[in-house]
Amino acid sequence: MLLENIRFLKKYINFRLKSTPRGGHGIHSPFVYDLYTNCIDIKQKEAIFEAIETLRKEMINNSNPIPTSSFGLGTRIIDSSEQTVGKVVKTAATPPYMGQLLYRLVKYLKPQSIIELGTSAGFGAMYLARGDLNTSVTTIEGDTMLAKIASENFNKLGIGNVTLINGEFELELPKILANTEKIGLIFIDGDHSEEATLRYFKLCSEKANHDSLILIDDIRWSQGMENAWNTISQNENVSISIDLFNCGLAFFRKGVAKQHFNLRYGPF
């Protein structure tokens, strides 16, 4: 654990040395500058944030056990023999700073469709859904118990623009993509292995257009995830890639020179 922490710290220091300071100075792209200053790097609070975070606090105190499935590699893994609702929410659910980023991205980009891989307890989907009530969110969760918990959470907050599918990413994602006319925002936060992440990216990128965004979470969760992000950011179809340390944004905008940015956000 100590060695892992040291490696993570080295990666963080390296990122800080390469990243653009807050404020946006030095971003030589009108699109990215506006995205960063008017969407990513703002601290404006919304009323819905409080409602979602109040629910999170309640759930963290829930000691009911959760029997787990073997679908995918989760984030911030905890001992499956000791999993409770509270521990899953505390260690594996989309954290507040990430949820607020999702909300602002949806509000700013106004994607026609949103797909999430890895619902967990539903916090990411709730932030995505509240970003634009006129946009539908389709989220996939492989674990039956987590899918049930997420569904209950959506009902508690009266979130009606989310469709939750309990199934395997490999089976469900192609069906969703086939029935989606225009890809808007895709949030990949499920099976955290290099091979799986690249497979999902390939499937999604084949239907990407000028306005599409594919967001990869936990890009420094492991060396494999970092490798996957490096491959994605170098993909010839990705015109703009943004590294926020914990996650990566891949845009497919046409008519612009390929550019990569390391930008600071949240606790990073």
Short mmCIF file of C-alpha atoms in Angstrom, two decimals, residues 6-7 20 27 65 105 139 177 191 203 208 251 256 260:
data_model
loop_
_atom_site.label_atom_id
_atom_site.label_comp_id
_atom_site.label_asym_id
_atom_site.label_seq_id
_atom_site.Cartn_x
_atom_site.Cartn_y
_atom_site.Cartn_z
CA ILE A 6 4.31 6.74 -3.39
CA ARG A 7 3.75 5.88 -7.06
CA THR A 20 -2.11 24.52 -16.86
CA ILE A 27 -5.00 27.48 -23.11
CA PRO A 65 -24.73 -6.07 3.51
CA LEU A 105 -20.75 19.24 -18.66
CA THR A 139 -27.10 3.72 -17.48
CA LEU A 177 -25.60 2.29 -29.46
CA ASP A 191 -14.98 -2.35 -15.81
CA LEU A 203 -17.54 0.72 -29.79
CA ALA A 208 -19.04 9.56 -32.40
CA PHE A 251 -13.73 15.12 -28.08
CA VAL A 256 -9.44 21.56 -35.57
CA HIS A 260 -3.94 17.65 -25.70
#
